[in-house]
Amino acid sequence: MLVLLNPQGGKGKALQLFQSRVQPFLEEAEITFKLILTERKNHARELVCAEELGHWDALAVMSGDGLMHEVVNGLMERPDWETAIQKPLCSLPGGSGNALAASVNHYAGYEQVTNEDLLINCTLLLCRRRLSPMNLLSL
């Protein structure tokens, strides 16, 4: 899995949250991953535009809603966008705006939670490989 993380997300705590809350679950679930820290606005968009997606079973985005927006835009800009947009995406809330992760949490049947509890729920969905096709417009 490719994990894109905005280190400025969550008031600068996103990386620490990933290492302390998400990474132990991934290791327990034997999910191998490559972590890439974004460096600037649109960096994630540029990365997924150029990335060889065949190396990854899924893309996880840890930040707020803005980074996921960049990733989706990057996937849609690819020449193979119709295939690329089918790649499973996981929203790991680590920013100030986590509405997408909250929607996914609700859609999965979990009770409404915020902050680290929401992060744990989304991480569990990822580790359990609970995939559901979604229409981003409806979210």
C-alpha positions as semicolon CSV with decimal commas, in nm:
position;residue;x (nm);y (nm);z (nm)
1;M;0,000;0,000;0,000
2;L;0,112;0,352;-0,074
3;V;0,047;0,596;0,212
4;L;0,052;0,969;0,139
5;L;0,070;1,182;0,451
6;N;0,067;1,557;0,498
7;P;0,304;1,618;0,791
8;Q;0,142;1,959;0,847
9;G;-0,200;1,795;0,894
10;G;-0,366;1,788;1,233
11;K;-0,170;2,086;1,358
12;G;0,153;1,909;1,271
13;K;0,063;1,585;1,452
14;A;-0,031;1,365;1,154
15;L;0,302;1,182;1,130
16;Q;0,313;1,114;1,504
17;L;-0,046;0,985;1,490
18;F;0,039;0,761;1,197
19;Q;0,338;0,614;1,379
20;S;0,161;0,566;1,711
21;R;-0,194;0,474;1,602
22;V;-0,197;0,349;1,243
23;Q;0,138;0,179;1,187
24;P;0,094;-0,078;1,469
25;F;-0,237;-0,191;1,316
26;L;-0,083;-0,218;0,969
27;E;0,205;-0,424;1,105
28;E;-0,032;-0,650;1,298
29;A;-0,240;-0,701;0,982
30;E;0,082;-0,769;0,788
31;I;0,014;-0,486;0,545
32;T;0,333;-0,362;0,386
33;F;0,339;0,003;0,298
34;K;0,552;0,283;0,166
35;L;0,504;0,615;0,345
36;I;0,554;0,935;0,147
37;L;0,536;1,272;0,320
38;T;0,398;1,548;0,103
39;E;0,613;1,857;0,081
40;R;0,390;2,123;-0,071
41;K;0,048;2,197;-0,215
42;N;-0,035;1,963;-0,507
43;H;0,257;1,733;-0,429
44;A;0,019;1,437;-0,379
45;R;-0,153;1,517;-0,710
46;E;0,183;1,514;-0,886
47;L;0,289;1,190;-0,717
48;V;-0,019;0,991;-0,815
49;C;-0,005;1,131;-1,169
50;A;0,343;0,983;-1,211
51;E;0,329;0,678;-0,980
52;E;0,329;0,325;-1,120
53;L;0,002;0,224;-0,955
54;G;0,046;-0,141;-1,043
55;H;0,290;-0,169;-0,751
56;W;0,012;-0,092;-0,501
57;D;-0,308;-0,267;-0,399
58;A;-0,443;0,053;-0,243
59;L;-0,368;0,416;-0,170
60;A;-0,414;0,554;0,180
61;V;-0,429;0,927;0,242
62;M;-0,362;1,059;0,590
63;S;-0,449;1,423;0,627
64;G;-0,765;1,625;0,598
65;D;-1,005;1,628;0,304
66;G;-0,776;1,848;0,094
67;L;-0,510;1,582;0,038
68;M;-0,769;1,327;-0,076
69;H;-0,899;1,593;-0,315
70;E;-0,547;1,623;-0,459
71;V;-0,514;1,245;-0,493
72;V;-0,846;1,206;-0,675
73;N;-0,758;1,493;-0,907
74;G;-0,419;1,334;-0,975
75;L;-0,581;1,001;-1,058
76;M;-0,826;1,172;-1,292
77;E;-0,543;1,353;-1,476
78;R;-0,369;1,029;-1,572
79;P;-0,399;0,893;-1,927
80;D;-0,523;0,566;-1,768
81;W;-0,766;0,749;-1,541
82;E;-1,050;0,501;-1,595
83;T;-0,835;0,224;-1,447
84;A;-0,652;0,445;-1,196
85;I;-0,972;0,573;-1,034
86;Q;-1,068;0,210;-0,956
87;K;-0,770;0,177;-0,719
88;P;-0,902;0,142;-0,362
89;L;-0,860;0,461;-0,160
90;C;-0,856;0,490;0,217
91;S;-0,907;0,812;0,407
92;L;-0,716;0,821;0,734
93;P;-0,823;1,136;0,918
94;G;-0,523;1,337;1,023
95;G;-0,619;1,693;0,940
96;S;-0,855;1,964;1,048
97;G;-1,129;1,876;0,797
98;N;-1,211;1,506;0,806
99;A;-1,563;1,500;0,662
100;L;-1,484;1,227;0,408
101;A;-1,347;0,994;0,676
102;A;-1,650;1,068;0,893
103;S;-1,880;0,984;0,601
104;V;-1,697;0,658;0,534
105;N;-1,713;0,577;0,907
106;H;-2,090;0,634;0,903
107;Y;-2,136;0,440;0,577
108;A;-1,950;0,145;0,733
109;G;-2,197;0,137;1,020
110;Y;-1,976;0,269;1,296
111;E;-2,119;0,516;1,545
112;Q;-2,026;0,880;1,504
113;V;-1,685;0,956;1,655
114;T;-1,415;1,215;1,603
115;N;-1,040;1,263;1,638
116;E;-0,836;0,955;1,729
117;D;-1,143;0,732;1,758
118;L;-1,230;0,816;1,396
119;L;-0,871;0,744;1,294
120;I;-0,884;0,404;1,465
121;N;-1,215;0,315;1,296
122;C;-1,082;0,408;0,952
123;T;-0,760;0,215;1,017
124;L;-0,963;-0,091;1,116
125;L;-1,164;-0,065;0,793
126;L;-0,836;-0,061;0,602
127;C;-0,682;-0,351;0,794
128;R;-0,997;-0,559;0,756
129;R;-0,992;-0,481;0,384
130;R;-1,353;-0,363;0,394
131;L;-1,393;-0,230;0,043
132;S;-1,710;-0,063;-0,077
133;P;-1,761;0,111;-0,407
134;M;-1,865;0,469;-0,347
135;N;-1,970;0,763;-0,553
136;L;-1,761;1,054;-0,430
137;L;-2,028;1,295;-0,548
138;S;-2,281;1,143;-0,310
139;L;-2,037;1,171;-0,019
